[in-house]
Coordinates of C-alpha atoms and ligand atoms in Angstrom, one line a residue:
X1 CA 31.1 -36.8 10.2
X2 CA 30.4 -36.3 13.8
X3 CA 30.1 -32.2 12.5
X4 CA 27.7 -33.3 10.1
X5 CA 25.9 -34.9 12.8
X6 CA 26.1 -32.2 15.3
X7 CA 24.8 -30.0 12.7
X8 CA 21.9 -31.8 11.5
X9 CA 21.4 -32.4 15.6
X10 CA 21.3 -28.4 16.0
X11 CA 19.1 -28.2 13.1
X12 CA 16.4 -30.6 14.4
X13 CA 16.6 -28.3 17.7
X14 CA 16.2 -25.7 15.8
X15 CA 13.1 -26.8 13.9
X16 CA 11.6 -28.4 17.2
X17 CA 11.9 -25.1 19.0
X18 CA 10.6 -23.1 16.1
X19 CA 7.6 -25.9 15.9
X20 CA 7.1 -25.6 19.9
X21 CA 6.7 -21.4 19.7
X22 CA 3.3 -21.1 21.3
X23 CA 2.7 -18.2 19.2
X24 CA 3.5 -20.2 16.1
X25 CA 1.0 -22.8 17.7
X26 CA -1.5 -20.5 18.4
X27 CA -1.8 -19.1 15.2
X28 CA -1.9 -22.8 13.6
X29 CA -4.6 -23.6 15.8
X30 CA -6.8 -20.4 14.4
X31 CA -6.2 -21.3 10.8
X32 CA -6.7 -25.5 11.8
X33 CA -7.3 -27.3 8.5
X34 CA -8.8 -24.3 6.4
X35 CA -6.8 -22.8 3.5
X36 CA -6.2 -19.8 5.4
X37 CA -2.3 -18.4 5.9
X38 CA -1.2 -16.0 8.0
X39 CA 2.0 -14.1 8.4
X40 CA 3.3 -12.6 11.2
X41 CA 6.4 -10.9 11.2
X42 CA 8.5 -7.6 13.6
X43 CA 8.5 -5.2 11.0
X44 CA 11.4 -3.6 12.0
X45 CA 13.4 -6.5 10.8
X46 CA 11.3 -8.6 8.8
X47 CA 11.5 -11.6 11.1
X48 CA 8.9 -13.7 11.3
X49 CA 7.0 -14.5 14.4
X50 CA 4.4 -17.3 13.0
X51 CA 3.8 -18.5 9.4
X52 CA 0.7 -20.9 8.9
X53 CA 0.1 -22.5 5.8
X54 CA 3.3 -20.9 3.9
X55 CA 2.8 -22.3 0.3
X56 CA -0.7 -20.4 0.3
X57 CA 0.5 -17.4 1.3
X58 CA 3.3 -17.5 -1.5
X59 CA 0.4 -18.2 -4.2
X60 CA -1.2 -15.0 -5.4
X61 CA -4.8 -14.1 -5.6
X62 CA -6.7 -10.7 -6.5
X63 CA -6.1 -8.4 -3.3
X64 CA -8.9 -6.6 -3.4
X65 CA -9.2 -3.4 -1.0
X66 CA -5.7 -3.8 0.7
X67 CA -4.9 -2.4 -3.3
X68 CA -6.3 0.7 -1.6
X69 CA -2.8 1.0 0.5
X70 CA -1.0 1.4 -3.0
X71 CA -3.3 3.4 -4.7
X72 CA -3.5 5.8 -1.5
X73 CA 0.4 5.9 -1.9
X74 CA 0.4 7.2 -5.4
X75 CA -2.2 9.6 -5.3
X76 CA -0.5 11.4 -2.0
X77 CA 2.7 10.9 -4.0
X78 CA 1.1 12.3 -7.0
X79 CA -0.7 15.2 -5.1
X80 CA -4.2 13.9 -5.5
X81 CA -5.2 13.4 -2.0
X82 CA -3.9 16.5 0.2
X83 CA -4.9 17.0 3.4
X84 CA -8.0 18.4 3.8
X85 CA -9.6 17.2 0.4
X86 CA -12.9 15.6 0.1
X87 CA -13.9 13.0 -2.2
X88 CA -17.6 12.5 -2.8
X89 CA -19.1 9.2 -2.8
X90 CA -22.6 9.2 -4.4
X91 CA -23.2 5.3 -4.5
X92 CA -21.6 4.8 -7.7
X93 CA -18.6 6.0 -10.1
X94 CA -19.3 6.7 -13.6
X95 CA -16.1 5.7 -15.4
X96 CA -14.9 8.4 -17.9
X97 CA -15.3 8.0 -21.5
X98 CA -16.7 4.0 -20.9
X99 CA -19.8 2.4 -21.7
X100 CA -21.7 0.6 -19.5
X101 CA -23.7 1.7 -15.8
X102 CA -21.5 2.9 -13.3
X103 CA -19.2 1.0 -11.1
X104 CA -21.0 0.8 -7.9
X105 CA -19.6 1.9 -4.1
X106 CA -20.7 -1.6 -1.8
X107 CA -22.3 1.3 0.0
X108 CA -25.5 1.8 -2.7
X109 CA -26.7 5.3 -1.2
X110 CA -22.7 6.8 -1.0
X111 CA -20.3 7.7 2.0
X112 CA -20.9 11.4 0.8
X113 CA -17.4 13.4 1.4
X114 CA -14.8 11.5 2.8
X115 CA -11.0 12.3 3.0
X116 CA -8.3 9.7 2.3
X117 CA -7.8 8.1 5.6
X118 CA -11.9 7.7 6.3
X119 CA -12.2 6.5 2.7
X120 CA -9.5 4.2 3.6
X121 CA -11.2 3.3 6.7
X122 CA -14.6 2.6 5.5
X123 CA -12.8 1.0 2.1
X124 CA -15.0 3.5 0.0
X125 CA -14.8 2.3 -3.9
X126 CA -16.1 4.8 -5.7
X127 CA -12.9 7.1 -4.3
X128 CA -10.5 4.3 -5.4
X129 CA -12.2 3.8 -8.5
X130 CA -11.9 7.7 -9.2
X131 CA -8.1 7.7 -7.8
X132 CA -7.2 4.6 -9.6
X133 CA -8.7 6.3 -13.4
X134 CA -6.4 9.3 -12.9
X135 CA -3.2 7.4 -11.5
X136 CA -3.3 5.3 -14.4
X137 CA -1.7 1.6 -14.7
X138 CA 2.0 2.5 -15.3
X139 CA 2.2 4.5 -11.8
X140 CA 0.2 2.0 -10.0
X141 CA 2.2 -0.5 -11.6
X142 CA 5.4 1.3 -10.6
X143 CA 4.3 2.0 -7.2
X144 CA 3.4 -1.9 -6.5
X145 CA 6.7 -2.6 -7.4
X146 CA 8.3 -0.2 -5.3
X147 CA 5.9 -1.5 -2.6
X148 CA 7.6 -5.1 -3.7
X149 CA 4.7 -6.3 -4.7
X150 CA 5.2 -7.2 -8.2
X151 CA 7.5 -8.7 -9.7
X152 CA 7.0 -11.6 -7.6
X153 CA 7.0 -14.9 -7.8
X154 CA 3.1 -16.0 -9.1
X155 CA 2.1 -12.4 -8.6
X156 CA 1.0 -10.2 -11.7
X157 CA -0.4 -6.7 -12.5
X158 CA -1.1 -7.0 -15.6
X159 CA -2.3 -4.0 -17.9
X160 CA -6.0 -3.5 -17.8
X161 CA -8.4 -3.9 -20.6
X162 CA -9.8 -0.8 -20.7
X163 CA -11.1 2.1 -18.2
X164 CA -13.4 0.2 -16.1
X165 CA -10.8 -2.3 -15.8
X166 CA -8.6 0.5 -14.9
X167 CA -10.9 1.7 -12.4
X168 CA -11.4 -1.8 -10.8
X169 CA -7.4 -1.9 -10.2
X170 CA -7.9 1.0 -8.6
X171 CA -9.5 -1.2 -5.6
X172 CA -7.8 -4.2 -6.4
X173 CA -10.6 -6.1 -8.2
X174 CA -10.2 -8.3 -11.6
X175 CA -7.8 -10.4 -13.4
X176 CA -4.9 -7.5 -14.3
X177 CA -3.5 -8.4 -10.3
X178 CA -3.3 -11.2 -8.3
X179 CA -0.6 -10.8 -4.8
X180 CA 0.7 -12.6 -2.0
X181 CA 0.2 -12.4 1.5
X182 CA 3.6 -13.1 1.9
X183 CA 4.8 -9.7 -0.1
X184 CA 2.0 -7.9 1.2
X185 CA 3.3 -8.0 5.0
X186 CA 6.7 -7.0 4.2
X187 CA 5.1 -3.7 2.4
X188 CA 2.7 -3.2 5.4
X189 CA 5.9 -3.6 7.5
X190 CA 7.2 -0.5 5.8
X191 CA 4.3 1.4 6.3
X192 CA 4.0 0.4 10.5
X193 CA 7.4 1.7 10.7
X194 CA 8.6 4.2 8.2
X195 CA 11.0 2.1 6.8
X196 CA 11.7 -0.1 4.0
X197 CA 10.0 -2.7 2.1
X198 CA 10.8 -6.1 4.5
X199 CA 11.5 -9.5 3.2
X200 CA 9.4 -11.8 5.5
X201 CA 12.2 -14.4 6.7
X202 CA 13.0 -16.3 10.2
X203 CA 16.6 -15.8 9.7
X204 CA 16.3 -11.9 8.0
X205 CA 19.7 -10.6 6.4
X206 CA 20.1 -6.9 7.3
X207 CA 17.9 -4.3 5.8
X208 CA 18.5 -2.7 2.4
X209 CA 16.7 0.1 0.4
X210 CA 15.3 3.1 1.1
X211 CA 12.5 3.6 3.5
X212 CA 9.2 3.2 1.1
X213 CA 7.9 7.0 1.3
X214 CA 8.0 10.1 3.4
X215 CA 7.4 9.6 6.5
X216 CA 4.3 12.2 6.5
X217 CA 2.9 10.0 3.4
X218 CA 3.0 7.3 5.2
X219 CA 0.9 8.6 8.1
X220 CA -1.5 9.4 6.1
X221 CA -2.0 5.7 5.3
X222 CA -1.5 4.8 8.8
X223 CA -4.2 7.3 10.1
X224 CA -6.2 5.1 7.4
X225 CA -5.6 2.0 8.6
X226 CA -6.3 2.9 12.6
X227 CA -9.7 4.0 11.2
X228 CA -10.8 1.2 9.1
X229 CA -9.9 -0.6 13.0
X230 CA -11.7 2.0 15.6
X231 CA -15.0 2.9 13.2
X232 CA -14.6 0.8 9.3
X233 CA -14.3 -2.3 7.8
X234 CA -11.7 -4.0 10.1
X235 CA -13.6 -3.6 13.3
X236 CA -13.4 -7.2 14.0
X237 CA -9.5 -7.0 14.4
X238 CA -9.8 -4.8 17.2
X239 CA -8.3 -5.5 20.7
X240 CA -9.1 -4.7 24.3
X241 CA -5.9 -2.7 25.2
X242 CA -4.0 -3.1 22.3
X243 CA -4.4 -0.3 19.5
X244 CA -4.6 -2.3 16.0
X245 CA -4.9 -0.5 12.5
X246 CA -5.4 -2.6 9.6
X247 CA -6.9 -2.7 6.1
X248 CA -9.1 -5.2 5.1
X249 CA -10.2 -6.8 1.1
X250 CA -12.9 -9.0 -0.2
X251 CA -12.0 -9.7 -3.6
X252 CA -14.1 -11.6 -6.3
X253 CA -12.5 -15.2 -7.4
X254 CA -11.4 -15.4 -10.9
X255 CA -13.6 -18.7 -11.8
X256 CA -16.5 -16.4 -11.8
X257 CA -18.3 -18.0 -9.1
X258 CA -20.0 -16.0 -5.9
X259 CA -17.3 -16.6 -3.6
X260 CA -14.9 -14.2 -2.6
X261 CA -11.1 -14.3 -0.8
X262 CA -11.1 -13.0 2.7
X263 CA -7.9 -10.5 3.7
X264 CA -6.3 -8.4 6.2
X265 CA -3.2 -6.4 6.4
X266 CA -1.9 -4.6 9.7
X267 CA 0.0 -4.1 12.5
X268 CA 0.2 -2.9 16.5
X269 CA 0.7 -1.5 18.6
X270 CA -0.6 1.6 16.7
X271 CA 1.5 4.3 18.3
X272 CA 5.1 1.9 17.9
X273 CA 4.2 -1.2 16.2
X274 CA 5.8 -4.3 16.9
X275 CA 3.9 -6.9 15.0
X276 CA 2.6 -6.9 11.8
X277 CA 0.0 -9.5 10.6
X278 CA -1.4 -10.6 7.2
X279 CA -4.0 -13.0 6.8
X280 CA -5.5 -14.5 3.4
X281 CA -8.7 -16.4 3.7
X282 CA -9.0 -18.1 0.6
X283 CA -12.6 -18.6 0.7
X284 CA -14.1 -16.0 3.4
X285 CA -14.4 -12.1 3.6
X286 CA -12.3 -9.5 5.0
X287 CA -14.6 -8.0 7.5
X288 CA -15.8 -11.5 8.8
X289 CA -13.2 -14.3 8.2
X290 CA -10.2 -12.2 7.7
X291 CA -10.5 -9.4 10.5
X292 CA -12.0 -11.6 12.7
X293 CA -9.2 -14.0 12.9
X294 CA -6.3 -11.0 12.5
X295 CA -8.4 -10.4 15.7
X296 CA -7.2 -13.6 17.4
X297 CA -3.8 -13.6 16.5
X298 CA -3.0 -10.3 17.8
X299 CA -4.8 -11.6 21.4
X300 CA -2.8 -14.9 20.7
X301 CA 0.4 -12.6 20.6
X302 CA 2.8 -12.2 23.9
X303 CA 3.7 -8.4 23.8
Ligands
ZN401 ZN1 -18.2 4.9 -1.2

């Protein structure tokens, strides 16, 4: 009885001192009443550091560009993107063998020729759309799950329709996938450090599995992700003093109405990271809601 007592004592402790973390505090404060969660975890381990709103980032929602990570996996995996290749970007992809006008770039007059990382960085569809059409679904369904993405709980990637459904998984858009923000730290974890796929937890058990990819494959998504921070589409998450890389997504909701989901993957410090942050905006975008608040909690963090 009285060890019964002590415990459930220790546990209130516990829970108070978790509760009392002015980092945890911090980032509640950001998110306040909106449906915005945000994880934050040492991706070396998997332990979390904050976790706002953790029932909404367990639900899944369409990922939009932070897709690009995977995709950007498989096609260096697959030998579609080696160093030094260009892709072009006119504006617009024409998807092979399907009816209908082209899938358009948000860019309408093209990023011209990019390679991986600055098509990562400036989150340039057409390239994704391209990259997605020649992966196929079953390796970018195969890659997610190595990337412990799918199965999870709520989360789907589903096979697509048809090829422009296929192209638009490719950059995460449509009803074939919906992911966490949960599942999507502990894969970004993997990709900060070289290691494996992380379990977000505040009590992690020891690591298991392989690391994710190659260490030089994984560069190659990091080098992404720094640009999409210094000169692309997660500019806002940037930091006086403290190197961020990140990759941000504005994906379409599934009611068909205008408004989009808001989200940011990353990590820093660039050159050893030490933090890795996800945030899922469920009404915003990923440049302006997402970014900017990623922004905040990295500044809110005591490195
Ligand atoms: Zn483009």
């Amino acid at each position: 009885m009285i060890r019964a007592l002590l415990l459930a004592a220790a546990g209130l402790v516990l829970a108070a001192s978790v509760a009392r973390d002015p980092f945890q505090l911090a980032c509640e404060r950001l998110a306040g009443t909106r449906a915005i969660a945000i994880v934050a975890l040492d991706p070396a381990t998997g332990r979390l550091r904050a976790l706002v709103h953790p029932q909404l980032a367990q639900e899944a929602y369409p990922p939009g560009s932070v897709f690009k990570l995977v995709t950007a996996l498989a096609a260096v995996e697959e030998g579609l993107a080696p160093a030094g290749r260009d892709f072009l970007c006119t504006g617009a992809y024409k998807v092979p063998g399907a009816k209908g006008p082209p899938l358009p770039c948000y860019k309408a007059d093209g990023h011209g020729h990019v390679a991986l990382e600055e098509a990562l960085g400036l989150s340039c569809n057409a390239t994704f759309y391209a990259l997605g059409s020649r992966l196929g679904a079953p390796r970018l369904r195969a890659t997610a799950e190595r990337c412990g993405l799918v199965p999870a709980p709520g989360a789907w990637l589903k096979a697509p329709r048809d090829a422009r459904a296929l192209a638009q998984l490719g950059i995460g858009e449509g009803p074939a996938i919906g992911l966490t923000a949960e599942r999507l730290a502990g894969f970004v974890a993997a990709i900060a450090v070289n290691g494996p796929v992380v379990t977000p937890a505040w009590e992690p058990g020891p690591l298991t599995g392989p690391p994710l990819a190659k260490p030089e494959v994984l560069a190659r998504l990091r080098a992404g992700m720094r640009a999409a921070v210094v000169r692309g589409t997660a500019k806002p998450a940037a930091v006086p003093g403290l190197a961020v890389a990140g990759k941000t997504g504005t994906s379409t909701y599934l009611d068909g109405s205008n408004r989009t989901h808001g989200w940011f993957v990353g990590y820093a410090p660039a050159e050893r990271p030490r933090l890795v942050v996800a945030v899922f905006a469920k009404e915003g975008t990923g440049f302006g809601t997402a970014s900017a608040l990623a922004g905040q909690v990295f500044r809110a963090w005591p490195r």
